PDB file of C-alpha atoms and ligand atoms in Angstrom:
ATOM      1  CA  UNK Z  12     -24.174  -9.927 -58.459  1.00  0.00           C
ATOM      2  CA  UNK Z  13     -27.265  -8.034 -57.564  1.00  0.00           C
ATOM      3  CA  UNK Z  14     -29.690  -6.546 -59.655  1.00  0.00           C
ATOM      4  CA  UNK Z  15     -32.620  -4.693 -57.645  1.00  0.00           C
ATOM      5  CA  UNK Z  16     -35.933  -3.852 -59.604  1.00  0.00           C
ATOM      6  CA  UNK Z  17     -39.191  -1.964 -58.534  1.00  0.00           C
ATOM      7  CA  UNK Z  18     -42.402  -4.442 -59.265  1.00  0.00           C
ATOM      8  CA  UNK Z  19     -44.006  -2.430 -62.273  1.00  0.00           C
ATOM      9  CA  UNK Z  20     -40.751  -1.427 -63.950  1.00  0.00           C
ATOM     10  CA  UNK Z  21     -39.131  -4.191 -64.090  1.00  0.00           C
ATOM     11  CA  UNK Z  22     -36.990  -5.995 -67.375  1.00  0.00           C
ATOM     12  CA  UNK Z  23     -39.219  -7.739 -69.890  1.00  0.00           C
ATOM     13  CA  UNK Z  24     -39.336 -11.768 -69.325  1.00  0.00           C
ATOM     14  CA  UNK Z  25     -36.312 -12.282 -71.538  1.00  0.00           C
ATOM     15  CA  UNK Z  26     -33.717 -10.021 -69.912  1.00  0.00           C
ATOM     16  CA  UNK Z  27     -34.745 -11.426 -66.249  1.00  0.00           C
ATOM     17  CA  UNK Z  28     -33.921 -14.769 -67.558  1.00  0.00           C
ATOM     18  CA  UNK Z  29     -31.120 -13.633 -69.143  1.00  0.00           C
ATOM     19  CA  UNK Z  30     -29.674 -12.026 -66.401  1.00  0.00           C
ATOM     20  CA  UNK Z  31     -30.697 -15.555 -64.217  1.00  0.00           C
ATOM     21  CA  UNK Z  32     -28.571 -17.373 -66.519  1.00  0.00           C
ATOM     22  CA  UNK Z  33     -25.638 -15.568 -66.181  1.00  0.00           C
ATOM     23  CA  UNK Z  34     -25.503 -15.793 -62.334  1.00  0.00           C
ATOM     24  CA  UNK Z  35     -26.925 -12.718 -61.202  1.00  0.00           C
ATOM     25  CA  UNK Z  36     -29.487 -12.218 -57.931  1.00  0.00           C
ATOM     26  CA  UNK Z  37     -32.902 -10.529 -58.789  1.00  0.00           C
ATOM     27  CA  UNK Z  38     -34.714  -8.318 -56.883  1.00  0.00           C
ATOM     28  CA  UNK Z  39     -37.884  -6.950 -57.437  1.00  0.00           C
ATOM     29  CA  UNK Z  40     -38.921  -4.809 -54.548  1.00  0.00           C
ATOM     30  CA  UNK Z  41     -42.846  -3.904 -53.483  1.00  0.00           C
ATOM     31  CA  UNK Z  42     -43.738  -7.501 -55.356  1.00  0.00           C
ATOM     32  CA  UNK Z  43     -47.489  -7.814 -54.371  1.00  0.00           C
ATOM     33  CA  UNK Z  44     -47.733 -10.825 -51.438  1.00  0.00           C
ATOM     34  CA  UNK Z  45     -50.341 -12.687 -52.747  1.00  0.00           C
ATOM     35  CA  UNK Z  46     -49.610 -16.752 -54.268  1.00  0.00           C
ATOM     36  CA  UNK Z  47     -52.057 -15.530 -57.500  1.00  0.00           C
ATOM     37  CA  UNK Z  48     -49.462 -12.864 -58.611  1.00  0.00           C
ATOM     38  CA  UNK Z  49     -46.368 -14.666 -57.671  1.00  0.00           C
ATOM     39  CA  UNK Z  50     -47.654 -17.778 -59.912  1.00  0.00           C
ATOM     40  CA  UNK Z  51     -48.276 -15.803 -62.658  1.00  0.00           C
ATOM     41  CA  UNK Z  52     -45.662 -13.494 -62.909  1.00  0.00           C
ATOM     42  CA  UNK Z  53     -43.151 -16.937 -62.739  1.00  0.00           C
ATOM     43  CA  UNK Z  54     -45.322 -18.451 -65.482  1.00  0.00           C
ATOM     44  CA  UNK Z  55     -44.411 -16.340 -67.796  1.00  0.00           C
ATOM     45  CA  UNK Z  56     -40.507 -17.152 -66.931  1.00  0.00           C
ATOM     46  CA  UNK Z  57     -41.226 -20.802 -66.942  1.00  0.00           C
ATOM     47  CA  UNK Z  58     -42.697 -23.651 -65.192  1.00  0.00           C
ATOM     48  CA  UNK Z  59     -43.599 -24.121 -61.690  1.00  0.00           C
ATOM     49  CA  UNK Z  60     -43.382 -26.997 -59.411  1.00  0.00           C
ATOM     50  CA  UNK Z  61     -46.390 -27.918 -58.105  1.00  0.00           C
ATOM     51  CA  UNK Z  62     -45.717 -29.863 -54.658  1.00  0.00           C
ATOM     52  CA  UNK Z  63     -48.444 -31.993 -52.534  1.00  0.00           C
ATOM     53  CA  UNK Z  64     -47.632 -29.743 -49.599  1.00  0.00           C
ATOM     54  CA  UNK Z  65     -47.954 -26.628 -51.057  1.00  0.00           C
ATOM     55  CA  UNK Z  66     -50.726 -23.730 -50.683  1.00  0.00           C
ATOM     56  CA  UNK Z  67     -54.117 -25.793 -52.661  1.00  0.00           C
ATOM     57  CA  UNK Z  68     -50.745 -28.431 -54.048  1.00  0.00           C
ATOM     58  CA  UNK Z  69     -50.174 -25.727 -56.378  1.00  0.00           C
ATOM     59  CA  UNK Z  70     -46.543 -24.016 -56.856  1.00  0.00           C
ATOM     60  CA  UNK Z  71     -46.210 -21.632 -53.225  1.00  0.00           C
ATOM     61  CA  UNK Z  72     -44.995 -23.075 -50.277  1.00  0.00           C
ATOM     62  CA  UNK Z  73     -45.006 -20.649 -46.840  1.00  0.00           C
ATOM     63  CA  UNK Z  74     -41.776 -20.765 -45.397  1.00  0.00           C
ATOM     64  CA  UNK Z  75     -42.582 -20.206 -41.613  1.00  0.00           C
ATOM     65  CA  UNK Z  76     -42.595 -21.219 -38.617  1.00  0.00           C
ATOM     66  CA  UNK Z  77     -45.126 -24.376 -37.979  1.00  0.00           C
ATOM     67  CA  UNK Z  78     -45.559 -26.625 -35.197  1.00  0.00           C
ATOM     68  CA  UNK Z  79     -47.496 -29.562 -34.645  1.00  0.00           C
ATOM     69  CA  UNK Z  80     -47.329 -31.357 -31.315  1.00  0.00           C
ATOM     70  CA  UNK Z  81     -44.416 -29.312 -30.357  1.00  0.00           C
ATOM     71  CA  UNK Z  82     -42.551 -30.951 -33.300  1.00  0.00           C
ATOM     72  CA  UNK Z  83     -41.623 -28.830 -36.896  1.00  0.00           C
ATOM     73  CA  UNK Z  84     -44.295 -29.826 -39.521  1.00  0.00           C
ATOM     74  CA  UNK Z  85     -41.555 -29.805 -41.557  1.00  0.00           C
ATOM     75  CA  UNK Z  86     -37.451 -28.802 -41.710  1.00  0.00           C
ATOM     76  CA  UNK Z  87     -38.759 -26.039 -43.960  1.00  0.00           C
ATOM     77  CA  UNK Z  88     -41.098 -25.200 -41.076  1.00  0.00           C
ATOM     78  CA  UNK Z  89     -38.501 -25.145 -38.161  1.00  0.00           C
ATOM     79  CA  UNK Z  90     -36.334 -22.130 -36.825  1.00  0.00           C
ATOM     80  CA  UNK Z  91     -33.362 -24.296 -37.742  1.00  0.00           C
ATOM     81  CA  UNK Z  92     -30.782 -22.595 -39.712  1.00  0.00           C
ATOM     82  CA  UNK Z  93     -29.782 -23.918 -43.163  1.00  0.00           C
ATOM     83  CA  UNK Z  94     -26.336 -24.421 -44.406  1.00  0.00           C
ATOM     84  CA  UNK Z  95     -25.711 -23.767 -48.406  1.00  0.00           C
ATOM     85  CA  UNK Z  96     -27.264 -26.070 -50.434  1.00  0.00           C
ATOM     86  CA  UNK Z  97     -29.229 -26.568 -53.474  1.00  0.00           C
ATOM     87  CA  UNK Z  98     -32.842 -27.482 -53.439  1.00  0.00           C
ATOM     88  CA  UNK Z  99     -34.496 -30.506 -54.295  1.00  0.00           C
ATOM     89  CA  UNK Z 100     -30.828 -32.412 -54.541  1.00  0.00           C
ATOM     90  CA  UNK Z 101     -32.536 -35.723 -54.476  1.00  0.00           C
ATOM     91  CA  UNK Z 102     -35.183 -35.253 -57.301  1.00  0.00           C
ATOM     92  CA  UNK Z 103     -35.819 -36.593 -60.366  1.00  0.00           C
ATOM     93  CA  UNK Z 104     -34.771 -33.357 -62.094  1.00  0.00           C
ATOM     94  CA  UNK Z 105     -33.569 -30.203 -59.902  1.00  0.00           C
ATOM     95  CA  UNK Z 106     -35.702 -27.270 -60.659  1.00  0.00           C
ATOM     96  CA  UNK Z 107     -33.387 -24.919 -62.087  1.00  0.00           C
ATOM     97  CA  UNK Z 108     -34.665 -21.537 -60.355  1.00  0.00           C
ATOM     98  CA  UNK Z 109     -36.427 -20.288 -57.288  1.00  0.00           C
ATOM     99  CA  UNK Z 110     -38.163 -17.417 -56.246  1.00  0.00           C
ATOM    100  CA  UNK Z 111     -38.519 -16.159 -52.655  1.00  0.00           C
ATOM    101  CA  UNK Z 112     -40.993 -13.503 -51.784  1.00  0.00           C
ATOM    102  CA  UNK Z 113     -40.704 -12.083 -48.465  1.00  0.00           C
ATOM    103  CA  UNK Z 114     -44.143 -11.521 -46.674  1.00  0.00           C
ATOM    104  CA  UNK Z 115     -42.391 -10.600 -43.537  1.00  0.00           C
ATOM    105  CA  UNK Z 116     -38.982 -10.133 -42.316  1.00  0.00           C
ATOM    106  CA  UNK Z 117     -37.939 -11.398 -39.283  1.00  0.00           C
ATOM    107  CA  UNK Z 118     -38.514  -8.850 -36.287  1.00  0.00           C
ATOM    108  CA  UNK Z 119     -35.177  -9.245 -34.896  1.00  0.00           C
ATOM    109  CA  UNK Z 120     -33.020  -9.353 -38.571  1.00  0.00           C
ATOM    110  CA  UNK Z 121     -32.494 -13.039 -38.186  1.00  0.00           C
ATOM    111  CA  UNK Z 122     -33.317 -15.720 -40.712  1.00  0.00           C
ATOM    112  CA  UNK Z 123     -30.723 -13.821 -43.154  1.00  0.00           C
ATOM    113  CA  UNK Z 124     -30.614 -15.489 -46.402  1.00  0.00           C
ATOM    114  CA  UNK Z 125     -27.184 -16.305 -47.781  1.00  0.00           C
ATOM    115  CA  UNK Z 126     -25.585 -17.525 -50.937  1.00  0.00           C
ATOM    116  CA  UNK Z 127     -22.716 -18.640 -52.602  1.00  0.00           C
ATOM    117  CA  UNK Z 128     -22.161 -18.250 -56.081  1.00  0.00           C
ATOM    118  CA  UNK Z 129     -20.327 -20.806 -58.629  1.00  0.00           C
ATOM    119  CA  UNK Z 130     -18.511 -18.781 -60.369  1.00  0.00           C
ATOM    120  CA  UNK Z 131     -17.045 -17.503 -57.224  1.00  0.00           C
ATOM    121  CA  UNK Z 132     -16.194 -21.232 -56.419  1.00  0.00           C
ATOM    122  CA  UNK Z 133     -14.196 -22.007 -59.360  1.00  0.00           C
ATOM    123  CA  UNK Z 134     -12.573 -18.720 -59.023  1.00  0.00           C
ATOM    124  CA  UNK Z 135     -11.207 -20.096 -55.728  1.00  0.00           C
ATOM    125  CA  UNK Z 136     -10.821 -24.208 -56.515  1.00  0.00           C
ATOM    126  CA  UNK Z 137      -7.859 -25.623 -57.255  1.00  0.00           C
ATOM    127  CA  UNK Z 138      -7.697 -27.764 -60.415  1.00  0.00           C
ATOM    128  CA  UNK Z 139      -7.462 -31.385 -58.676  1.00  0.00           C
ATOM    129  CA  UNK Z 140     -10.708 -30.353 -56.120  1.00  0.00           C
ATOM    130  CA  UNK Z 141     -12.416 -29.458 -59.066  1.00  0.00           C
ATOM    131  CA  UNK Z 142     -12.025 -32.737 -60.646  1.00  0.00           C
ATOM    132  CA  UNK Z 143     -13.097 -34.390 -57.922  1.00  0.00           C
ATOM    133  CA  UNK Z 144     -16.102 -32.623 -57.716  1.00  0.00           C
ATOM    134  CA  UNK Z 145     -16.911 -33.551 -61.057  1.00  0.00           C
ATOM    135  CA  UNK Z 146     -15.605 -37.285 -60.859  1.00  0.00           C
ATOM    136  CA  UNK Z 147     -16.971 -38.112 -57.441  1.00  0.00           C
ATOM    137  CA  UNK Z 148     -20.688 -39.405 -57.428  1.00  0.00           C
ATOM    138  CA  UNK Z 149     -22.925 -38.729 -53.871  1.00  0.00           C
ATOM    139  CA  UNK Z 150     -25.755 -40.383 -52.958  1.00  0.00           C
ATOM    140  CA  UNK Z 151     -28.795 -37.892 -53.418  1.00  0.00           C
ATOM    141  CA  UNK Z 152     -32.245 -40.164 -52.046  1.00  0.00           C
ATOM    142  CA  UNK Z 153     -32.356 -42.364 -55.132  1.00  0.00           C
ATOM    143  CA  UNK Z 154     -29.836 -40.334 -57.578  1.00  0.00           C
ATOM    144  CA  UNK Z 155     -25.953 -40.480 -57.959  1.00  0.00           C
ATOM    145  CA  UNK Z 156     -24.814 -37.592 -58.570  1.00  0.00           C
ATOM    146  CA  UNK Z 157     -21.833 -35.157 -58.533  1.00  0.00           C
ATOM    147  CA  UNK Z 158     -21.606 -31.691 -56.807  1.00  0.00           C
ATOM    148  CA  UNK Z 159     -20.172 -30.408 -59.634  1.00  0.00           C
ATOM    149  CA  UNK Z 160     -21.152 -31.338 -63.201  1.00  0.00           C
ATOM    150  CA  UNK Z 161     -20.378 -29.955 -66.613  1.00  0.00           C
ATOM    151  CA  UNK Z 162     -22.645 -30.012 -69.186  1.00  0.00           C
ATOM    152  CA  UNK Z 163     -22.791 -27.980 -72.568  1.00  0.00           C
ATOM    153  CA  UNK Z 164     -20.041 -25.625 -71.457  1.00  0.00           C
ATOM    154  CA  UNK Z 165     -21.503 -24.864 -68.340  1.00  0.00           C
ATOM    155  CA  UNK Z 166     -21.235 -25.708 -65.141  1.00  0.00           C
ATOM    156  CA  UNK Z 167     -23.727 -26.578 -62.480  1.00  0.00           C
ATOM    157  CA  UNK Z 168     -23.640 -27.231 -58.720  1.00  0.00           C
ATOM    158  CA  UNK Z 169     -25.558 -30.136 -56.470  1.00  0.00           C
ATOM    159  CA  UNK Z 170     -25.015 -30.024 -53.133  1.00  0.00           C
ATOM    160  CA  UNK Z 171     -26.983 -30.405 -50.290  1.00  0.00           C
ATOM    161  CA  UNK Z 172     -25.326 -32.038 -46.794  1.00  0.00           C
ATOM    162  CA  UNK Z 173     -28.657 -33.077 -44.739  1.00  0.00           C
ATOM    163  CA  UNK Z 174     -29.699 -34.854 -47.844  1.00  0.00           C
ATOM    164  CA  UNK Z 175     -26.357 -36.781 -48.488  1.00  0.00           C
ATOM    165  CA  UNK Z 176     -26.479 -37.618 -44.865  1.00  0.00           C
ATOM    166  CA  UNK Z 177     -29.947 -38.732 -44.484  1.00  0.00           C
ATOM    167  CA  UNK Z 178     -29.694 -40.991 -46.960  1.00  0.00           C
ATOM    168  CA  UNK Z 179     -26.199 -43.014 -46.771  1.00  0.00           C
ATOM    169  CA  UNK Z 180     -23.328 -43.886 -44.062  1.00  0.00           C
ATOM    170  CA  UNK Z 181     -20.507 -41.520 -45.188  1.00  0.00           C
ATOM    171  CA  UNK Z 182     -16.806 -42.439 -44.423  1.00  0.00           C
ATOM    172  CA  UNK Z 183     -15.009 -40.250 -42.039  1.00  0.00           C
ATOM    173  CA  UNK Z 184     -12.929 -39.423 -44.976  1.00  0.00           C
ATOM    174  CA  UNK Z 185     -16.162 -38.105 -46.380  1.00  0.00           C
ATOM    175  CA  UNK Z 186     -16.975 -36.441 -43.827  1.00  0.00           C
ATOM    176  CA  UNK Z 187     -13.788 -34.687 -43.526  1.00  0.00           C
ATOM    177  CA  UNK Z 188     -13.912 -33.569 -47.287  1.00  0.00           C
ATOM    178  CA  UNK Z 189     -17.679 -32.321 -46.960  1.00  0.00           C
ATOM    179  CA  UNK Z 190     -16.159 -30.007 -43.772  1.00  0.00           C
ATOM    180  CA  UNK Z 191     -13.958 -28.515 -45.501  1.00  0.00           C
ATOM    181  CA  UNK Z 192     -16.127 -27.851 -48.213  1.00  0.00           C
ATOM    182  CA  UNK Z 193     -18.837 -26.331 -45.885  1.00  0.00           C
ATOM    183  CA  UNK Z 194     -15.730 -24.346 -44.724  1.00  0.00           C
ATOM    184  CA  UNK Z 195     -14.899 -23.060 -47.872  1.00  0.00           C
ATOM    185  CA  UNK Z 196     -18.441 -22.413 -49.303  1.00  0.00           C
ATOM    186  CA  UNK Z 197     -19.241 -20.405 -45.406  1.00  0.00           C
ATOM    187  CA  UNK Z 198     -16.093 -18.027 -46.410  1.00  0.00           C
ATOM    188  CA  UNK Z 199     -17.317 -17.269 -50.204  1.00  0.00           C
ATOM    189  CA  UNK Z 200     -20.765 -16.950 -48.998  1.00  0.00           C
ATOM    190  CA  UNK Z 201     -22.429 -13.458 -48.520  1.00  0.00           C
ATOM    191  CA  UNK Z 202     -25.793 -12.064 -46.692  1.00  0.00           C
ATOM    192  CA  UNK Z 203     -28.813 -10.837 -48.153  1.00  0.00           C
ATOM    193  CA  UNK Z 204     -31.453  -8.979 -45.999  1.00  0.00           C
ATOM    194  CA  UNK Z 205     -34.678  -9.481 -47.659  1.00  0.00           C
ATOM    195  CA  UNK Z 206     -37.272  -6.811 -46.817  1.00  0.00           C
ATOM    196  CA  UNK Z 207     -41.342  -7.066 -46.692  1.00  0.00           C
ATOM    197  CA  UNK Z 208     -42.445  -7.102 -50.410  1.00  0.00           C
ATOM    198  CA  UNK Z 209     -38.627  -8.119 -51.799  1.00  0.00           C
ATOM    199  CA  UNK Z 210     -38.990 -10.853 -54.587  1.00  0.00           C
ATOM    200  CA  UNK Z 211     -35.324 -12.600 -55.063  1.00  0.00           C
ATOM    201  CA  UNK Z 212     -34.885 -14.803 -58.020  1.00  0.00           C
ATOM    202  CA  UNK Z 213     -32.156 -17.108 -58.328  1.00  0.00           C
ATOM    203  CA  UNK Z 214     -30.185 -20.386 -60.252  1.00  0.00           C
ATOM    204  CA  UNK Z 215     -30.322 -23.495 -58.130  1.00  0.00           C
ATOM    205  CA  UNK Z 216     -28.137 -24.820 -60.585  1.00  0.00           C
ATOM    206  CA  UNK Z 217     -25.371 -21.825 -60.191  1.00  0.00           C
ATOM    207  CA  UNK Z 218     -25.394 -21.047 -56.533  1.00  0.00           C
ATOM    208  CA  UNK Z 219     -25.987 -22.785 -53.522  1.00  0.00           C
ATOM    209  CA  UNK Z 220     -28.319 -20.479 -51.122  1.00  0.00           C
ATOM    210  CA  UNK Z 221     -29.114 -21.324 -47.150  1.00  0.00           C
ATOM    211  CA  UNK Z 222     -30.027 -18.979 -43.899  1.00  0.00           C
ATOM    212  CA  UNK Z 223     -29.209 -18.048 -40.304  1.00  0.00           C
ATOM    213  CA  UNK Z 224     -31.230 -19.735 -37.441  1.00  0.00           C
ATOM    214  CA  UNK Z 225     -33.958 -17.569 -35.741  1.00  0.00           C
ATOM    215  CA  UNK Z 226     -35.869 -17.655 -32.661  1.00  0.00           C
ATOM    216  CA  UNK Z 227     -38.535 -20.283 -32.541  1.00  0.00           C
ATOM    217  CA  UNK Z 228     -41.316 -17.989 -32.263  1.00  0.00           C
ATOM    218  CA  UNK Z 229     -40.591 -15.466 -35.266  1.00  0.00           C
ATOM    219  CA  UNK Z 230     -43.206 -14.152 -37.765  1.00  0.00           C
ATOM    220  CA  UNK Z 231     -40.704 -14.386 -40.618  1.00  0.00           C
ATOM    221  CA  UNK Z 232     -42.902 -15.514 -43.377  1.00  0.00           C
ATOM    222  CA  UNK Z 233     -41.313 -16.369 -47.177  1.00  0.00           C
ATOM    223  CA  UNK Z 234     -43.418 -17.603 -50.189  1.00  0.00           C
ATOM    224  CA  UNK Z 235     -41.236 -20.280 -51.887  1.00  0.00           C
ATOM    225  CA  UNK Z 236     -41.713 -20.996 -55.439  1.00  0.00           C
ATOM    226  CA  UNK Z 237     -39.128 -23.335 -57.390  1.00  0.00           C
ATOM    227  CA  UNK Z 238     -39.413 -23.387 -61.095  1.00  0.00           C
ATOM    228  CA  UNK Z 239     -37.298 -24.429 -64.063  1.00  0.00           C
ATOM    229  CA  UNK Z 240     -36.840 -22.164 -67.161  1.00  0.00           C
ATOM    230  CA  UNK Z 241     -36.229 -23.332 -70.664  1.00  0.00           C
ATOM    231  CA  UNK Z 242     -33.830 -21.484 -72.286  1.00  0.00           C
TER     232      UNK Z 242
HETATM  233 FE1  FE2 I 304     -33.503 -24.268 -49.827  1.00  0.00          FE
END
């Protein structure tokens, strides 16, 4: 489930995106913190997502802390913990993998990162919930889409609650099934402890990935980058 690496001896480009593709966690430890190596070292796996808000509007976004007139720049920027989900649910296309580099752990050990894998869900779905997670369409922003889709043989995961909130009325029906499918992703999920210098590469597309809350004036400080690789 999780493969840990030292930055320098690390698995040629093709067998960390072979060992992305089949579900694992990667972990390169001592990564160097600066957005220059992290950019390169993920162009060589594939291509990066340049976002307006980013460092320069190039492909790193610092995860930390950030207030303006006592409000969060951002969600990203708040103290707020995050439930499982997949990033960028409501885009055009999803990037298919993300990098987080850890410039600083949290003091206290909060802000733990935590993930749920797909193959982990379908281990544990019955067969009618996992048709209706393929047949069911959500509203994503401007996108319908499934949680679960299958495509090519494989299977991929969509998911994120604050955006399928934000963005439509649900039923309390709906809202009842998305609880118990928070309940049931919570009890598959497990923790991961990043430490200063720890470089964690994942699937959007095969996991669903969130954190604990923290207090509001930790130091914890993540470079994001999302990316999508071409296999
Ligand atoms: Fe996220």
């Amino acid at each position: 489930m999780l493969i840990n690496h030292q930055w320098g001896q690390h698995p040629g480009d093709a067998a960390i995106k072979e060992s992305l593709q089949q579900g694992y966690l990667l972990v390169i430890k001592n990564f160097p913190l600066s957005d220059e190596e992290l950019q390169l070292f993920i162009s060589r796996l594939g291509t990066a997502l340049n976002e307006r808000r980013n460092n320069n509007g190039k492909a790193v976004f610092n995860v930390i802390i950030s207030r303006h007139n006592n409000f969060f720049t951002s969600i990203a920027n708040s103290n707020l913990a995050f439930p499982l989900h997949t990033d960028c649910a409501d885009f055009d296309e999803i990037p298919n993998t993300i990098g987080l580099l850890c410039v600083e752990p949290d003091e206290e050990g909060q802000g733990t990162n935590t993930f749920m894998l797909l193959s982990s869900l379908l281990r544990h779905l019955p067969e009618d919930e996992k048709q209706k997670m393929l047949g069911k369409k959500w509203k994503f922003g401007n996108q319908q889409r499934s949680i679960l889709s299958f495509e090519d043989g494989n299977y991929a995961f969509c998911y994120d609650r604050i955006t399928m909130e934000s963005f439509s009325r649900l039923e309390a029906t709906e809202i009842d099934e998305l609880n118990k499918l928070d309940k049931l992703f919570k009890s598959l999920s497990f923790e991961i402890k990043l430490e200063k210098g720890d470089l964690i590469l994942f699937r959007n597309d095969l996991m669903l990935h969130g954190r604990d809350k923290m207090h509001i004036d930790s130091k914890r400080w993540i470079k994001r980058i999302r990316f999508d690789m071409k296999y």
